[in-house]
Coordinates of N, CA and C in Angstrom, one line a residue:
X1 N 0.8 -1.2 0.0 CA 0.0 0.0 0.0 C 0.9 1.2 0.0
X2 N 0.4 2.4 -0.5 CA 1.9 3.7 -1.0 C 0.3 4.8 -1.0
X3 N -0.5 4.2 -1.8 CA -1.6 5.6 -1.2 C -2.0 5.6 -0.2
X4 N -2.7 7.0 0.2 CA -3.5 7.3 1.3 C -3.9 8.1 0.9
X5 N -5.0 9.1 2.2 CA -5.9 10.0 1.4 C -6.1 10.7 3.1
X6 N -5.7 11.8 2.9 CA -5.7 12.8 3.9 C -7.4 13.4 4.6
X7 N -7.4 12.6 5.5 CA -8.7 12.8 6.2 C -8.8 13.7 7.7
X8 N -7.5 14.2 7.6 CA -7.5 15.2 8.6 C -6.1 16.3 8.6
X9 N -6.5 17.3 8.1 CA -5.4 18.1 8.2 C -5.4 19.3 8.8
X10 N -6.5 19.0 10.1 CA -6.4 20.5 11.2 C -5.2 20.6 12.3
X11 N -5.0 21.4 12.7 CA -3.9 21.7 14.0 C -3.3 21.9 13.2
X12 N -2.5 22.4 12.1 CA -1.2 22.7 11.5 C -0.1 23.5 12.4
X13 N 0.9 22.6 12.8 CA 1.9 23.3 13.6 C 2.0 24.9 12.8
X14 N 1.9 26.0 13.5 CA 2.4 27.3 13.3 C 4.0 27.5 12.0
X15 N 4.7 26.6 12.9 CA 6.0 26.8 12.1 C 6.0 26.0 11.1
X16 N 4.8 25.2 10.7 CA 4.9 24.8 9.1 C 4.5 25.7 8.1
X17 N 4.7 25.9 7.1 CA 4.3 26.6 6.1 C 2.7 25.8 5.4
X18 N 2.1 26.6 4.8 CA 1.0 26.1 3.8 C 0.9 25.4 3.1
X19 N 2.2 25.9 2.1 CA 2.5 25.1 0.8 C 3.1 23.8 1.1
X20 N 3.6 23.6 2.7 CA 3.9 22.4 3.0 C 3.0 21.3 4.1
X21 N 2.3 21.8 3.9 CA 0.9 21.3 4.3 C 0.1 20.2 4.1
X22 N -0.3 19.1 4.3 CA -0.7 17.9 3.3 C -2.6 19.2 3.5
X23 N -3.9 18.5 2.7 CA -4.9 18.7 2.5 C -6.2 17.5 2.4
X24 N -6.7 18.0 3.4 CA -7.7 17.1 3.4 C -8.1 17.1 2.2
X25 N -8.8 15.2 1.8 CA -9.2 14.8 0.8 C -8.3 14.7 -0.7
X26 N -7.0 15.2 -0.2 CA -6.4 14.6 -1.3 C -5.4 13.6 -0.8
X27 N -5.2 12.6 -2.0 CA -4.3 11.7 -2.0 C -2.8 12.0 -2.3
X28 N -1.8 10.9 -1.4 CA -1.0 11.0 -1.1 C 0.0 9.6 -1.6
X29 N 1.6 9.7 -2.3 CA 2.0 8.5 -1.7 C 3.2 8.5 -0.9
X30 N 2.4 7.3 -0.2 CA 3.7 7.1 1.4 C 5.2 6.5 0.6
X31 N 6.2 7.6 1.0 CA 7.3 6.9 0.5 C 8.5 5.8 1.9
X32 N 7.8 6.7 2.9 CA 8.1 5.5 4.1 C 7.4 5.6 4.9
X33 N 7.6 4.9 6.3 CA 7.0 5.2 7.5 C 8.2 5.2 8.4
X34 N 7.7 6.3 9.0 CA 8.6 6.3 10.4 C 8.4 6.1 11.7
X35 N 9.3 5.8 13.2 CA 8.4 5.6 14.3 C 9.7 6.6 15.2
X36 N 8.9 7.5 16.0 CA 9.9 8.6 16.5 C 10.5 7.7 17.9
X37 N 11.5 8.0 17.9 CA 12.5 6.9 19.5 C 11.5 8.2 20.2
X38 N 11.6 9.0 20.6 CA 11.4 10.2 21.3 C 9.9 9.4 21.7
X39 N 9.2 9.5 20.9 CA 7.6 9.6 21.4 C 7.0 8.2 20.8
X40 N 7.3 7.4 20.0 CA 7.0 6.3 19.7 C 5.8 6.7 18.3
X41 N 5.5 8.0 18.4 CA 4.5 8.2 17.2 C 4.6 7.6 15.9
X42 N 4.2 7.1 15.2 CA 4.3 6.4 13.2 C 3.7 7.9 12.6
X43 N 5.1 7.8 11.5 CA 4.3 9.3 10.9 C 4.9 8.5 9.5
X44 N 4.4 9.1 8.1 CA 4.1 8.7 6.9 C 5.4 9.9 6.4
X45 N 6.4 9.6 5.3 CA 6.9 10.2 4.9 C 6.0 10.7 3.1
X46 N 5.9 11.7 2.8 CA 5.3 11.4 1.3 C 6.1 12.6 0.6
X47 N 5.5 11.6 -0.9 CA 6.3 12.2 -2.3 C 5.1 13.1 -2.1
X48 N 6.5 14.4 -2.8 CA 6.2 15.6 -3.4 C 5.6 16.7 -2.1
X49 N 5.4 16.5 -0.8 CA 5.1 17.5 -0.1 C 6.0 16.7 1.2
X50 N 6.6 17.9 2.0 CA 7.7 17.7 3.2 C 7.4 18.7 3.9
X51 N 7.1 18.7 5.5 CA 7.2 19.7 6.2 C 7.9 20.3 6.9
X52 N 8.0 21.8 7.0 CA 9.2 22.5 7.4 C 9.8 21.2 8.7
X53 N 11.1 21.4 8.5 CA 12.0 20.9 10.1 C 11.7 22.2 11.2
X54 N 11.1 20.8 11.8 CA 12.3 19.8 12.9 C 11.3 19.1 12.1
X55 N 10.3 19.0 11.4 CA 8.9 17.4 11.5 C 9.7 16.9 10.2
X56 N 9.5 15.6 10.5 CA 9.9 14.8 9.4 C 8.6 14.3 8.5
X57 N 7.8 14.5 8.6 CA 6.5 13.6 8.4 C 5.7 14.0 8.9
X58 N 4.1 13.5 8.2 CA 3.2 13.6 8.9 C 2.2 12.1 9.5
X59 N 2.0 12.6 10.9 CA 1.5 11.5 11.6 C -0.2 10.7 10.9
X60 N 0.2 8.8 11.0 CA -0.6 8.1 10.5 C -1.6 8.7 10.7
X61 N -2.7 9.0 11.8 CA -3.5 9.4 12.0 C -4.1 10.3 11.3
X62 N -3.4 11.1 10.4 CA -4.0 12.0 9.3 C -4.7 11.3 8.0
X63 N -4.1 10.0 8.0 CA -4.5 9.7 6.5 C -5.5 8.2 6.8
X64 N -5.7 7.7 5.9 CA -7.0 6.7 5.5 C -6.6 6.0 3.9
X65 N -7.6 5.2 4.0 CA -7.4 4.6 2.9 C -8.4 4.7 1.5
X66 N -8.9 5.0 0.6 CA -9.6 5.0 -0.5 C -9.9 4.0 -0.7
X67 N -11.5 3.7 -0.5 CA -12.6 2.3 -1.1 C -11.5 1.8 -2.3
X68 N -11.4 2.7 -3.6 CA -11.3 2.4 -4.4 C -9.6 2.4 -4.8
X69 N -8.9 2.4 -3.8 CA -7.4 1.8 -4.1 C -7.0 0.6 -3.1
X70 N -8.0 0.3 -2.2 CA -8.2 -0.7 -1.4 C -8.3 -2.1 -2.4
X71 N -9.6 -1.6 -3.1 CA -10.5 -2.5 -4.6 C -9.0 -3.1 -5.5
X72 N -8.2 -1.8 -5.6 CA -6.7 -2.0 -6.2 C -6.2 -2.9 -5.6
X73 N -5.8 -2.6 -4.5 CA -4.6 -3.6 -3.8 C -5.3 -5.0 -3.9
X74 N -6.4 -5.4 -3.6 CA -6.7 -6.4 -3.4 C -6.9 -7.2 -4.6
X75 N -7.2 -6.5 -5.9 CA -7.1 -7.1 -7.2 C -5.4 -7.3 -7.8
X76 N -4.6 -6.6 -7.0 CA -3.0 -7.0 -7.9 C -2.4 -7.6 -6.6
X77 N -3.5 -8.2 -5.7 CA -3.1 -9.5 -4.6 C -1.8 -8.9 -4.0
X78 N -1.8 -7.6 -3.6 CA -1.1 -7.0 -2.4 C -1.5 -6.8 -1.0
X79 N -3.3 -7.4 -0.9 CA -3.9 -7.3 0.3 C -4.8 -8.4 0.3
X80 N -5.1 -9.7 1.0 CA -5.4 -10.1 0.6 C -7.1 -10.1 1.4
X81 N -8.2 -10.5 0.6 CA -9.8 -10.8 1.1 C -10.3 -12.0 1.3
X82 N -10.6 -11.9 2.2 CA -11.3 -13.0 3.2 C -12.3 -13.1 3.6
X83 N -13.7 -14.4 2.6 CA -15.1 -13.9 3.0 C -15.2 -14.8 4.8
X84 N -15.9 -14.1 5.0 CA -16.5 -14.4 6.3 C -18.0 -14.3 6.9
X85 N -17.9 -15.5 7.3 CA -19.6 -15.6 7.8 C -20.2 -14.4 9.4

């Protein structure tokens, strides 16, 4: 999985800029994930948008997944489905 889809992008630290900003409801792809020693938080590294330092990333919690790239992963058998009663 490499997309996501930005379902929360309120509280913008002050010292980030705008243009470095992820936006709710648009899609993103994760080029890593990280997990901070400091605080243990998972934050998503992504192509094409970076936020001002010290942040490396923005935290999982921001993003989600799209019905329809979900539909994806599971048809090129990178996720797999499991019917269940």
């Amino acid at each position: 999985m490499n997309k996501v889809i930005c379902i929360d992008d309120s509280m913008k630290p002050n010292d980030v800029s705008s243009k470095n900003w992820i936006k709710k409801g648009e899609k993103y792809t994760v080029v890593k994930m990280c997990i901070s020693k400091i605080t243990n938080d998972k934050y998503f590294v992504l192509e094409g948008v970076k936020p001002d330092p010290p942040y490396g990333g923005y935290h999982i919690r921001r993003f989600g997944i799209d019905v329809n790239d979900l539909e994806e992963l599971v048809k090129e058998k990178e996720l797999e489905l499991e019917e269940v009663e």
